[in-house]
Amino acid sequence: MSAKSVDIHGKNYSRGLFMLAVLVATFAGMLMGTSLGTALPTLMNDFNIDLATAQEATTWFLLANGIMVPVSAYLSTKFPTKWLYVVAFSMLLIGQYISYSAPNNNWNWFLAGRIVQAIAVGITMPLMQVVIVYIFPAKDRGAAMGLGGLVIGMAPAIGPTLSGWILDKNHTILGLTLSDSWRSIFLLPMFVIALDLVMSLFLLHDVVPNQNIKLDIRSLVQSTVGFGLFLWGLTNVANSHYDGWFDIPHVIIPGLIGIFFIATFVLHQLEMKHPFLDVRVFKIKQFSVTTILISLSMMAMMGIEMMIPTYLQELRGLSPLSSGLTLFPGAVLMGVMSLVAGAVYDRNGAKRLSRVGFMILSIATFPFLFIGLNTPKSFITIFYALRMFGIAMVMMPLTASAMSALPKEKASDGTAANNTARQVASAIVVSLLSSVTQNIANTEGPAKALKSENVLEFSRKTLDVTLTGFHASFAIALIFALLGFIISGFLHSGKIISNDPNLLDEKGDKQS
């Protein structure tokens, strides 16, 4: 990947150094999406807030990120690649500093920083995939997407482990002293992004052709309000202050209004000559099927990745660092396999890889239906790693296949649509599994009177019911994996080596 390439202005640049700058900053940004999960108790103590409020550090990041992703198609088409990255990296650095410097009596200051960070990541993550389409030929795109897998897959998985390590005790790294405070979680990414921002001024180039398109305010409002309210309603499902899926003012009403605005947004795009986000990309079967499968793989992954740390800490009494280390081998394996799977895709296509991947994912998920309070940590580590092995075989090949099914000029729209589906799928599964687990605990838990009569029996029954809730969540994750295996049978057999969808027949079976 060190070969010299030419940007849209005819200037030479290094693809390898270009990708290095992009991957490093995007990794540091996505790391922040999950890194505060293990810091919630510390945030609750320092800001004097309850758990539901502390969880806003993650839910508002998810919300702002989900709103920005559909906008990314317009931004990447309208503005030069280099300066769009420079602005996004600068916003990421500023957002992290805002949160880092938040006074202990001002939670809203902290949240404002999280929102700025999420907006930046909402630009850099989709733009990275668009850039890969433009700077790598189709024969090398799988391997390049595999590098992207290191960012998309490993960063969220490593985040909790890194935070647990920082919060465990004081550390010194790269000359920075990291104290056992939530503020230190921001220091290392800030240092990396600041360095990468300076490098990007010299290494990045304009590689995506630009068009002087006018911002359609109506589309922007419909997209922002629609996806914003829909995702906000979903994130409220898991809020302990509300009544789950049946909370009318906080879940049902914003969800329905969001769906209405999303529907009007889609209809408006179909009527436009130059759409804000071209939803017609879903008319291409290969793109639609791969997007569905990517969403299912995200739901299957999040179904376990979200619940296992909670199980390890709440039911097994492990520290945040110990629970993170239990899952760390899986994160590393996923990163390594993303590279391997990308290279294999370049030779064989996505169908065979995804079928095997979903099969491995299903087999490795099944044992989680039977874990108990005394299940060895090694058992969890092995099967979690096996699950991540399957996810890696699915995620990057499908992403590369989806992008290859589109003309290059639709790469921005395809990436935005693909990532929006991924974001919505993540929000749905987090809300679904949280509500299922909580509902089982509420409806099948022991009577409160038992606590005063026999506290040991009350504790035992509470643990049993909570474990049942986790088993139900794992079963739902297994269903998503099995659905993925079934639907992957409809994929194109072989590798698509052209971005021209006219080379595919209605069944998506013809290959260039």
Short mmCIF file of C-alpha atoms in Angstrom, two decimals:
data_model
loop_
_atom_site.label_atom_id
_atom_site.label_comp_id
_atom_site.label_asym_id
_atom_site.label_seq_id
_atom_site.Cartn_x
_atom_site.Cartn_y
_atom_site.Cartn_z
CA MET A 1 0.00 0.00 0.00
CA SER A 2 2.98 2.30 -0.38
CA ALA A 3 2.38 2.84 -4.10
CA LYS A 4 2.20 6.40 -5.38
CA SER A 5 -1.22 7.54 -6.54
CA VAL A 6 -2.60 10.72 -8.09
CA ASP A 7 -5.31 12.87 -6.46
CA ILE A 8 -8.08 14.72 -8.31
CA HIS A 9 -5.71 17.68 -8.86
CA GLY A 10 -3.04 15.50 -10.49
CA LYS A 11 -0.70 15.56 -7.48
CA ASN A 12 1.13 12.44 -6.31
CA TYR A 13 0.54 11.03 -2.84
CA SER A 14 1.18 7.83 -0.90
CA ARG A 15 -1.86 5.64 -0.38
CA GLY A 16 -0.22 3.94 2.57
CA LEU A 17 0.54 7.17 4.44
CA PHE A 18 -2.88 8.56 3.52
CA MET A 19 -4.59 5.51 5.02
CA LEU A 20 -2.34 5.59 8.08
CA ALA A 21 -3.43 9.14 8.94
CA VAL A 22 -7.10 8.30 8.35
CA LEU A 23 -7.08 5.02 10.28
CA VAL A 24 -5.26 6.40 13.34
CA ALA A 25 -7.61 9.36 13.86
CA THR A 26 -10.76 7.35 13.10
CA PHE A 27 -9.63 4.65 15.52
CA ALA A 28 -9.04 7.23 18.26
CA GLY A 29 -12.48 8.71 17.60
CA MET A 30 -14.39 5.43 17.59
CA LEU A 31 -12.55 4.38 20.74
CA MET A 32 -14.51 7.07 22.57
CA GLY A 33 -17.83 5.47 21.65
CA THR A 34 -17.46 2.68 24.22
CA SER A 35 -14.52 3.74 26.39
CA LEU A 36 -16.67 5.38 29.08
CA GLY A 37 -18.68 2.21 29.79
CA THR A 38 -16.29 1.11 32.55
CA ALA A 39 -16.04 4.67 33.90
CA LEU A 40 -19.74 5.10 34.74
CA PRO A 41 -19.30 4.61 38.53
CA THR A 42 -16.51 7.21 38.55
CA LEU A 43 -18.64 9.66 36.53
CA MET A 44 -21.58 9.10 38.89
CA ASN A 45 -19.40 9.90 41.88
CA ASP A 46 -17.63 12.96 40.45
CA PHE A 47 -20.71 14.57 38.91
CA ASN A 48 -23.09 13.39 41.66
CA ILE A 49 -25.51 11.80 39.17
CA ASP A 50 -27.40 8.50 39.00
CA LEU A 51 -26.73 5.62 36.60
CA ALA A 52 -29.45 6.58 34.10
CA THR A 53 -27.95 10.06 33.78
CA ALA A 54 -24.39 8.70 33.49
CA GLN A 55 -25.50 6.45 30.62
CA GLU A 56 -26.23 9.61 28.63
CA ALA A 57 -22.48 9.77 27.98
CA THR A 58 -23.00 6.83 25.62
CA THR A 59 -26.58 7.40 24.43
CA TRP A 60 -25.99 11.02 23.37
CA PHE A 61 -22.82 9.95 21.53
CA LEU A 62 -24.86 7.29 19.71
CA LEU A 63 -27.65 9.78 18.99
CA ALA A 64 -25.45 12.56 17.56
CA ASN A 65 -23.42 10.05 15.56
CA GLY A 66 -26.58 8.54 14.07
CA ILE A 67 -27.86 11.97 13.01
CA MET A 68 -24.60 12.88 11.28
CA VAL A 69 -24.09 9.71 9.23
CA PRO A 70 -26.82 10.47 6.63
CA VAL A 71 -25.38 13.99 6.25
CA SER A 72 -21.93 12.58 5.46
CA ALA A 73 -22.88 11.81 1.83
CA TYR A 74 -23.55 15.50 1.16
CA LEU A 75 -20.41 16.64 2.98
CA SER A 76 -18.05 14.23 1.17
CA THR A 77 -19.46 15.29 -2.21
CA LYS A 78 -19.53 19.02 -1.50
CA PHE A 79 -16.22 19.63 0.29
CA PRO A 80 -12.58 18.70 -0.50
CA THR A 81 -11.52 15.44 1.15
CA LYS A 82 -8.41 16.81 2.84
CA TRP A 83 -10.06 19.81 4.48
CA LEU A 84 -13.15 17.84 5.47
CA TYR A 85 -10.84 15.49 7.35
CA VAL A 86 -8.90 18.37 8.90
CA VAL A 87 -12.12 19.97 10.16
CA ALA A 88 -13.42 16.63 11.48
CA PHE A 89 -10.14 15.82 13.25
CA SER A 90 -10.12 19.32 14.77
CA MET A 91 -13.71 18.89 16.00
CA LEU A 92 -12.79 15.55 17.51
CA LEU A 93 -9.89 17.10 19.39
CA ILE A 94 -12.00 20.05 20.56
CA GLY A 95 -14.85 17.77 21.67
CA GLN A 96 -12.52 15.60 23.70
CA TYR A 97 -10.99 18.64 25.37
CA ILE A 98 -14.45 20.00 26.24
CA SER A 99 -15.35 16.76 28.02
CA TYR A 100 -11.91 16.47 29.61
CA SER A 101 -12.14 19.99 31.07
CA ALA A 102 -15.78 19.76 32.25
CA PRO A 103 -16.22 21.01 35.84
CA ASN A 104 -17.55 18.38 38.26
CA ASN A 105 -20.72 20.41 38.78
CA ASN A 106 -21.57 20.75 35.07
CA TRP A 107 -22.70 17.50 33.46
CA ASN A 108 -24.13 19.35 30.43
CA TRP A 109 -20.63 20.69 29.65
CA PHE A 110 -19.38 17.10 29.57
CA LEU A 111 -22.26 16.00 27.31
CA ALA A 112 -21.62 18.91 24.91
CA GLY A 113 -18.11 17.58 24.38
CA ARG A 114 -19.45 14.08 23.73
CA ILE A 115 -21.85 15.45 21.10
CA VAL A 116 -19.04 17.31 19.29
CA GLN A 117 -16.95 14.11 19.31
CA ALA A 118 -19.87 12.11 17.88
CA ILE A 119 -20.42 14.63 15.07
CA ALA A 120 -16.74 14.30 14.10
CA VAL A 121 -16.88 10.47 14.14
CA GLY A 122 -20.11 10.66 12.10
CA ILE A 123 -18.04 12.32 9.38
CA THR A 124 -14.79 10.35 9.55
CA MET A 125 -16.18 6.81 9.74
CA PRO A 126 -18.30 6.89 6.52
CA LEU A 127 -15.71 9.05 4.73
CA MET A 128 -13.04 6.43 5.39
CA GLN A 129 -15.04 3.84 3.43
CA VAL A 130 -15.69 6.28 0.57
CA VAL A 131 -11.98 7.07 0.36
CA ILE A 132 -11.12 3.36 0.16
CA VAL A 133 -13.42 2.98 -2.86
CA TYR A 134 -11.68 5.83 -4.67
CA ILE A 135 -8.02 5.18 -3.89
CA PHE A 136 -7.89 1.38 -4.17
CA PRO A 137 -8.69 -0.69 -7.26
CA ALA A 138 -11.40 -3.30 -6.88
CA LYS A 139 -8.86 -6.15 -6.72
CA ASP A 140 -7.26 -4.66 -3.58
CA ARG A 141 -10.38 -3.24 -1.95
CA GLY A 142 -11.06 -6.22 0.31
CA ALA A 143 -7.66 -5.95 2.00
CA ALA A 144 -8.15 -2.19 2.41
CA MET A 145 -11.59 -2.75 3.94
CA GLY A 146 -9.89 -5.25 6.23
CA LEU A 147 -7.75 -2.40 7.54
CA GLY A 148 -10.96 -0.48 8.06
CA GLY A 149 -12.14 -3.45 10.10
CA LEU A 150 -9.37 -2.75 12.59
CA VAL A 151 -11.09 0.58 13.24
CA ILE A 152 -14.75 -0.39 13.04
CA GLY A 153 -14.39 -3.65 14.94
CA MET A 154 -11.45 -3.32 17.31
CA ALA A 155 -11.89 0.24 18.59
CA PRO A 156 -15.28 -0.35 20.29
CA ALA A 157 -14.03 -3.68 21.65
CA ILE A 158 -10.77 -2.29 23.03
CA GLY A 159 -12.38 0.83 24.54
CA PRO A 160 -13.68 -0.75 27.77
CA THR A 161 -10.42 -2.67 28.36
CA LEU A 162 -8.28 0.43 27.87
CA SER A 163 -10.50 2.45 30.21
CA GLY A 164 -10.43 -0.28 32.83
CA TRP A 165 -6.62 -0.32 32.64
CA ILE A 166 -6.44 3.47 33.03
CA LEU A 167 -8.87 3.49 35.97
CA ASP A 168 -7.05 0.63 37.70
CA LYS A 169 -4.04 2.76 38.77
CA ASN A 170 -1.71 5.56 37.66
CA HIS A 171 0.26 4.98 34.44
CA THR A 172 2.82 6.85 32.36
CA ILE A 173 2.81 6.38 28.60
CA LEU A 174 4.35 8.51 25.82
CA GLY A 175 5.38 10.98 28.51
CA LEU A 176 1.77 11.41 29.66
CA THR A 177 0.82 10.69 33.26
CA LEU A 178 -2.54 8.94 33.34
CA SER A 179 -4.09 9.10 36.79
CA ASP A 180 -6.92 6.80 37.85
CA SER A 181 -9.53 9.37 36.81
CA TRP A 182 -12.10 9.40 34.03
CA ARG A 183 -10.35 12.52 32.66
CA SER A 184 -7.27 10.42 31.82
CA ILE A 185 -9.38 8.38 29.38
CA PHE A 186 -9.36 11.42 27.07
CA LEU A 187 -5.65 12.26 27.36
CA LEU A 188 -4.12 9.52 25.18
CA PRO A 189 -6.64 9.92 22.29
CA MET A 190 -6.19 13.71 22.44
CA PHE A 191 -2.42 13.34 22.14
CA VAL A 192 -2.74 10.91 19.21
CA ILE A 193 -5.29 13.03 17.35
CA ALA A 194 -3.29 16.24 17.81
CA LEU A 195 -0.23 14.51 16.31
CA ASP A 196 -2.32 12.99 13.51
CA LEU A 197 -3.93 16.37 12.76
CA VAL A 198 -0.50 17.88 12.08
CA MET A 199 0.47 14.87 9.92
CA SER A 200 -2.79 15.07 7.94
CA LEU A 201 -1.91 18.55 6.67
CA PHE A 202 0.93 16.92 4.71
CA LEU A 203 -0.35 13.38 4.06
CA LEU A 204 -3.98 13.85 3.08
CA HIS A 205 -5.15 14.80 -0.42
CA ASP A 206 -8.43 15.42 -2.25
CA VAL A 207 -9.36 12.02 -3.67
CA VAL A 208 -13.17 12.17 -3.85
CA PRO A 209 -14.46 14.24 -6.81
CA ASN A 210 -16.52 17.21 -5.62
CA GLN A 211 -19.71 18.72 -6.96
CA ASN A 212 -21.02 22.19 -6.21
CA ILE A 213 -24.35 20.89 -4.96
CA LYS A 214 -26.77 23.06 -3.01
CA LEU A 215 -27.73 22.07 0.50
CA ASP A 216 -31.37 21.03 0.53
CA ILE A 217 -32.63 22.40 3.86
CA ARG A 218 -35.80 20.34 3.70
CA SER A 219 -33.80 17.10 3.42
CA LEU A 220 -31.46 18.16 6.22
CA VAL A 221 -34.38 18.91 8.57
CA GLN A 222 -36.21 15.69 7.67
CA SER A 223 -33.06 13.60 8.14
CA THR A 224 -32.01 15.26 11.40
CA VAL A 225 -35.45 15.24 13.01
CA GLY A 226 -36.36 11.78 11.71
CA PHE A 227 -33.24 9.85 12.69
CA GLY A 228 -32.73 12.02 15.77
CA LEU A 229 -36.17 11.36 17.28
CA PHE A 230 -36.20 7.70 16.25
CA LEU A 231 -32.81 6.99 17.84
CA TRP A 232 -33.66 9.12 20.90
CA GLY A 233 -36.81 7.07 21.44
CA LEU A 234 -34.81 3.84 21.18
CA THR A 235 -32.16 4.99 23.64
CA ASN A 236 -34.90 5.90 26.13
CA VAL A 237 -36.11 2.29 26.25
CA ALA A 238 -33.22 1.27 28.51
CA ASN A 239 -33.58 4.33 30.79
CA SER A 240 -34.58 3.16 34.25
CA HIS A 241 -36.62 6.35 34.75
CA TYR A 242 -39.02 5.40 31.94
CA ASP A 243 -41.45 2.52 31.29
CA GLY A 244 -39.55 0.65 28.58
CA TRP A 245 -41.11 0.14 25.13
CA PHE A 246 -44.53 1.31 26.32
CA ASP A 247 -43.46 4.73 27.60
CA ILE A 248 -45.68 6.96 25.47
CA PRO A 249 -44.02 10.41 25.82
CA HIS A 250 -40.40 9.24 25.77
CA VAL A 251 -40.41 6.18 23.47
CA ILE A 252 -43.58 5.72 21.40
CA ILE A 253 -44.29 9.34 20.42
CA PRO A 254 -40.69 10.28 19.42
CA GLY A 255 -40.34 6.93 17.66
CA LEU A 256 -43.50 7.41 15.58
CA ILE A 257 -42.69 11.02 14.75
CA GLY A 258 -39.18 9.92 13.77
CA ILE A 259 -40.54 7.20 11.46
CA PHE A 260 -42.89 9.74 9.85
CA PHE A 261 -40.05 12.16 9.12
CA ILE A 262 -37.82 9.33 7.82
CA ALA A 263 -40.63 8.25 5.46
CA THR A 264 -41.09 11.81 4.15
CA PHE A 265 -37.31 12.07 3.79
CA VAL A 266 -37.17 8.91 1.65
CA LEU A 267 -40.08 10.03 -0.56
CA HIS A 268 -38.49 13.45 -1.03
CA GLN A 269 -35.16 11.89 -2.06
CA LEU A 270 -36.90 9.78 -4.71
CA GLU A 271 -38.43 12.95 -6.19
CA MET A 272 -35.17 14.94 -6.29
CA LYS A 273 -32.94 15.13 -9.36
CA HIS A 274 -29.86 15.49 -7.11
CA PRO A 275 -30.87 13.85 -3.81
CA PHE A 276 -29.33 14.72 -0.48
CA LEU A 277 -28.93 10.96 0.09
CA ASP A 278 -29.68 8.74 -2.88
CA VAL A 279 -31.81 5.96 -1.40
CA ARG A 280 -32.07 4.39 -4.85
CA VAL A 281 -28.91 2.47 -4.00
CA PHE A 282 -31.21 0.01 -2.21
CA LYS A 283 -32.66 -0.98 -5.59
CA ILE A 284 -29.41 -2.86 -6.25
CA LYS A 285 -29.97 -6.30 -4.78
CA GLN A 286 -26.36 -7.03 -3.82
CA PHE A 287 -26.13 -3.75 -1.89
CA SER A 288 -29.47 -4.28 -0.12
CA VAL A 289 -28.73 -7.86 0.91
CA THR A 290 -25.25 -7.03 2.18
CA THR A 291 -26.60 -4.04 4.16
CA ILE A 292 -29.21 -6.27 5.82
CA LEU A 293 -26.52 -8.83 6.66
CA ILE A 294 -24.16 -6.19 8.06
CA SER A 295 -27.01 -4.95 10.28
CA LEU A 296 -27.73 -8.49 11.50
CA SER A 297 -24.05 -9.11 12.24
CA MET A 298 -23.93 -5.86 14.24
CA MET A 299 -27.01 -6.91 16.20
CA ALA A 300 -25.56 -10.36 16.87
CA MET A 301 -22.25 -8.84 17.95
CA MET A 302 -23.76 -6.14 20.17
CA GLY A 303 -26.13 -8.69 21.69
CA ILE A 304 -23.21 -10.39 23.42
CA GLU A 305 -20.67 -7.57 23.55
CA MET A 306 -23.06 -5.36 25.52
CA MET A 307 -24.33 -8.01 27.93
CA ILE A 308 -21.18 -9.98 28.81
CA PRO A 309 -19.35 -7.15 30.64
CA THR A 310 -22.51 -6.50 32.69
CA TYR A 311 -22.80 -10.22 33.49
CA LEU A 312 -19.14 -10.41 34.53
CA GLN A 313 -19.30 -7.34 36.76
CA GLU A 314 -22.81 -7.59 38.26
CA LEU A 315 -23.15 -11.35 38.66
CA ARG A 316 -19.52 -12.47 38.90
CA GLY A 317 -18.12 -9.48 40.79
CA LEU A 318 -15.22 -8.86 38.40
CA SER A 319 -13.57 -5.45 38.20
CA PRO A 320 -13.92 -3.38 35.01
CA LEU A 321 -10.31 -4.22 34.10
CA SER A 322 -10.80 -7.96 34.68
CA SER A 323 -14.00 -8.07 32.65
CA GLY A 324 -12.31 -6.12 29.86
CA LEU A 325 -9.32 -8.47 29.82
CA THR A 326 -11.66 -11.46 29.61
CA LEU A 327 -12.91 -10.15 26.27
CA PHE A 328 -9.66 -8.63 25.02
CA PRO A 329 -8.40 -11.73 23.11
CA GLY A 330 -11.60 -11.63 21.07
CA ALA A 331 -10.99 -7.99 20.13
CA VAL A 332 -7.44 -8.79 19.00
CA LEU A 333 -8.56 -11.84 17.03
CA MET A 334 -11.22 -9.79 15.28
CA GLY A 335 -8.65 -7.22 14.22
CA VAL A 336 -6.27 -9.85 12.85
CA MET A 337 -9.04 -11.76 11.09
CA SER A 338 -10.42 -8.59 9.51
CA LEU A 339 -7.15 -8.31 7.61
CA VAL A 340 -7.18 -11.99 6.65
CA ALA A 341 -10.86 -11.96 5.66
CA GLY A 342 -10.32 -8.87 3.52
CA ALA A 343 -7.51 -10.58 1.61
CA VAL A 344 -9.55 -13.79 1.19
CA TYR A 345 -12.49 -11.72 -0.11
CA ASP A 346 -10.24 -10.33 -2.84
CA ARG A 347 -9.92 -13.89 -4.15
CA ASN A 348 -13.28 -15.52 -3.38
CA GLY A 349 -15.99 -12.91 -2.81
CA ALA A 350 -18.35 -12.45 0.12
CA LYS A 351 -20.91 -15.26 -0.05
CA ARG A 352 -18.79 -18.20 1.08
CA LEU A 353 -16.99 -16.15 3.73
CA SER A 354 -20.20 -14.74 5.18
CA ARG A 355 -21.95 -18.13 5.27
CA VAL A 356 -19.05 -19.70 7.16
CA GLY A 357 -18.80 -16.62 9.36
CA PHE A 358 -22.46 -16.64 10.35
CA MET A 359 -22.26 -20.41 10.99
CA ILE A 360 -19.28 -19.94 13.33
CA LEU A 361 -21.08 -17.01 14.98
CA SER A 362 -24.17 -19.15 15.59
CA ILE A 363 -22.21 -22.11 16.97
CA ALA A 364 -20.16 -19.88 19.28
CA THR A 365 -23.24 -18.02 20.55
CA PHE A 366 -25.16 -21.17 21.52
CA PRO A 367 -23.04 -21.99 24.65
CA PHE A 368 -23.84 -18.55 26.12
CA LEU A 369 -27.43 -19.73 26.59
CA PHE A 370 -26.18 -22.00 29.38
CA ILE A 371 -23.56 -19.95 31.25
CA GLY A 372 -24.03 -19.76 35.00
CA LEU A 373 -22.54 -18.12 38.04
CA ASN A 374 -19.61 -20.54 38.13
CA THR A 375 -18.79 -20.78 34.43
CA PRO A 376 -14.99 -20.57 34.01
CA LYS A 377 -13.71 -17.28 32.62
CA SER A 378 -11.64 -19.25 30.11
CA PHE A 379 -14.88 -20.69 28.68
CA ILE A 380 -16.25 -17.19 28.12
CA THR A 381 -12.97 -15.94 26.66
CA ILE A 382 -12.71 -18.82 24.16
CA PHE A 383 -16.28 -18.68 22.86
CA TYR A 384 -16.33 -14.88 22.80
CA ALA A 385 -13.13 -14.94 20.72
CA LEU A 386 -14.69 -17.52 18.41
CA ARG A 387 -17.70 -15.24 17.97
CA MET A 388 -15.43 -12.34 17.03
CA PHE A 389 -13.66 -14.66 14.56
CA GLY A 390 -17.02 -15.22 12.86
CA ILE A 391 -17.90 -11.50 12.94
CA ALA A 392 -14.60 -10.65 11.21
CA MET A 393 -15.36 -13.17 8.45
CA VAL A 394 -18.68 -11.42 7.89
CA MET A 395 -18.20 -7.69 8.44
CA MET A 396 -15.41 -6.52 6.13
CA PRO A 397 -16.12 -8.81 3.15
CA LEU A 398 -19.77 -7.70 3.22
CA THR A 399 -18.77 -4.04 3.43
CA ALA A 400 -16.37 -4.40 0.50
CA SER A 401 -19.02 -6.29 -1.47
CA ALA A 402 -21.64 -3.61 -0.79
CA MET A 403 -19.37 -0.84 -2.01
CA SER A 404 -18.30 -2.82 -5.10
CA ALA A 405 -21.95 -3.24 -6.09
CA LEU A 406 -22.28 0.53 -6.59
CA PRO A 407 -20.91 2.95 -9.18
CA LYS A 408 -18.06 5.02 -7.75
CA GLU A 409 -20.11 8.20 -7.89
CA LYS A 410 -22.63 6.56 -5.51
CA ALA A 411 -19.99 5.49 -2.98
CA SER A 412 -20.82 8.38 -0.63
CA ASP A 413 -24.55 7.62 -0.71
CA GLY A 414 -23.94 3.88 -0.28
CA THR A 415 -21.58 4.37 2.65
CA ALA A 416 -23.99 6.76 4.38
CA ALA A 417 -26.94 4.40 3.84
CA ASN A 418 -24.89 1.40 5.00
CA ASN A 419 -23.65 3.12 8.15
CA THR A 420 -27.08 4.54 8.97
CA ALA A 421 -28.53 1.02 8.85
CA ARG A 422 -25.68 -0.17 11.09
CA GLN A 423 -26.31 2.66 13.56
CA VAL A 424 -30.05 2.03 13.72
CA ALA A 425 -29.46 -1.71 14.14
CA SER A 426 -27.10 -1.05 17.06
CA ALA A 427 -29.62 1.23 18.75
CA ILE A 428 -32.43 -1.30 18.27
CA VAL A 429 -30.51 -4.24 19.70
CA VAL A 430 -29.20 -2.28 22.71
CA SER A 431 -32.74 -1.15 23.51
CA LEU A 432 -34.25 -4.58 22.85
CA LEU A 433 -31.84 -6.60 24.97
CA SER A 434 -31.76 -4.08 27.82
CA SER A 435 -35.55 -4.03 27.98
CA VAL A 436 -35.85 -7.84 27.77
CA THR A 437 -33.37 -8.34 30.61
CA GLN A 438 -34.97 -5.65 32.74
CA ASN A 439 -38.50 -6.91 32.05
CA ILE A 440 -37.66 -10.45 33.14
CA ALA A 441 -36.05 -9.11 36.31
CA ASN A 442 -39.15 -7.01 37.06
CA THR A 443 -41.81 -9.62 36.32
CA GLU A 444 -40.14 -12.81 37.58
CA GLY A 445 -38.08 -11.41 40.43
CA PRO A 446 -38.75 -12.42 44.05
CA ALA A 447 -41.26 -10.49 46.17
CA LYS A 448 -39.70 -7.63 48.13
CA ALA A 449 -41.15 -9.09 51.31
CA LEU A 450 -38.78 -12.05 50.98
CA LYS A 451 -35.83 -9.70 51.47
CA SER A 452 -36.79 -9.04 55.08
CA GLU A 453 -37.77 -12.66 55.73
CA ASN A 454 -34.79 -14.44 54.17
CA VAL A 455 -32.15 -12.20 52.63
CA LEU A 456 -30.03 -15.12 51.36
CA GLU A 457 -32.98 -16.70 49.54
CA PHE A 458 -33.92 -13.29 48.14
CA SER A 459 -30.38 -12.80 46.80
CA ARG A 460 -30.27 -16.30 45.31
CA LYS A 461 -33.58 -15.86 43.47
CA THR A 462 -32.59 -12.39 42.27
CA LEU A 463 -29.38 -13.78 40.78
CA ASP A 464 -31.28 -16.65 39.13
CA VAL A 465 -33.81 -14.31 37.56
CA THR A 466 -31.11 -11.91 36.37
CA LEU A 467 -29.26 -14.83 34.81
CA THR A 468 -32.48 -15.86 33.04
CA GLY A 469 -32.67 -12.35 31.59
CA PHE A 470 -29.14 -12.67 30.25
CA HIS A 471 -29.95 -16.08 28.72
CA ALA A 472 -32.95 -14.53 26.92
CA SER A 473 -30.74 -11.78 25.52
CA PHE A 474 -28.17 -14.32 24.31
CA ALA A 475 -30.97 -16.30 22.65
CA ILE A 476 -32.04 -13.21 20.71
CA ALA A 477 -28.44 -12.70 19.59
CA LEU A 478 -28.41 -16.31 18.37
CA ILE A 479 -31.57 -15.68 16.33
CA PHE A 480 -29.88 -12.74 14.59
CA ALA A 481 -26.87 -14.94 13.73
CA LEU A 482 -29.10 -17.71 12.32
CA LEU A 483 -31.06 -15.19 10.25
CA GLY A 484 -27.77 -13.93 8.87
CA PHE A 485 -26.77 -17.48 7.84
CA ILE A 486 -30.09 -17.96 6.02
CA ILE A 487 -30.12 -14.59 4.22
CA SER A 488 -26.45 -14.89 3.20
CA GLY A 489 -27.58 -17.63 0.82
CA PHE A 490 -29.05 -14.90 -1.39
CA LEU A 491 -25.68 -13.21 -1.92
CA HIS A 492 -23.92 -13.06 -5.26
CA SER A 493 -21.68 -16.12 -5.75
CA GLY A 494 -18.19 -14.82 -6.33
CA LYS A 495 -16.47 -11.49 -6.22
CA ILE A 496 -17.84 -8.36 -7.84
CA ILE A 497 -14.87 -6.73 -9.52
CA SER A 498 -16.66 -3.78 -11.08
CA ASN A 499 -18.59 -0.86 -9.66
CA ASP A 500 -21.09 -0.95 -12.50
CA PRO A 501 -24.40 -2.40 -11.26
CA ASN A 502 -25.53 -2.85 -14.88
CA LEU A 503 -23.23 -5.88 -14.97
CA LEU A 504 -25.59 -7.62 -12.55
CA ASP A 505 -28.86 -9.15 -13.67
CA GLU A 506 -32.05 -8.93 -11.61
CA LYS A 507 -30.93 -11.83 -9.47
CA GLY A 508 -27.48 -10.35 -8.99
CA ASP A 509 -25.93 -13.50 -10.47
CA LYS A 510 -23.99 -12.20 -13.48
CA GLN A 511 -20.35 -11.38 -12.84
CA SER A 512 -18.15 -9.06 -14.84
#
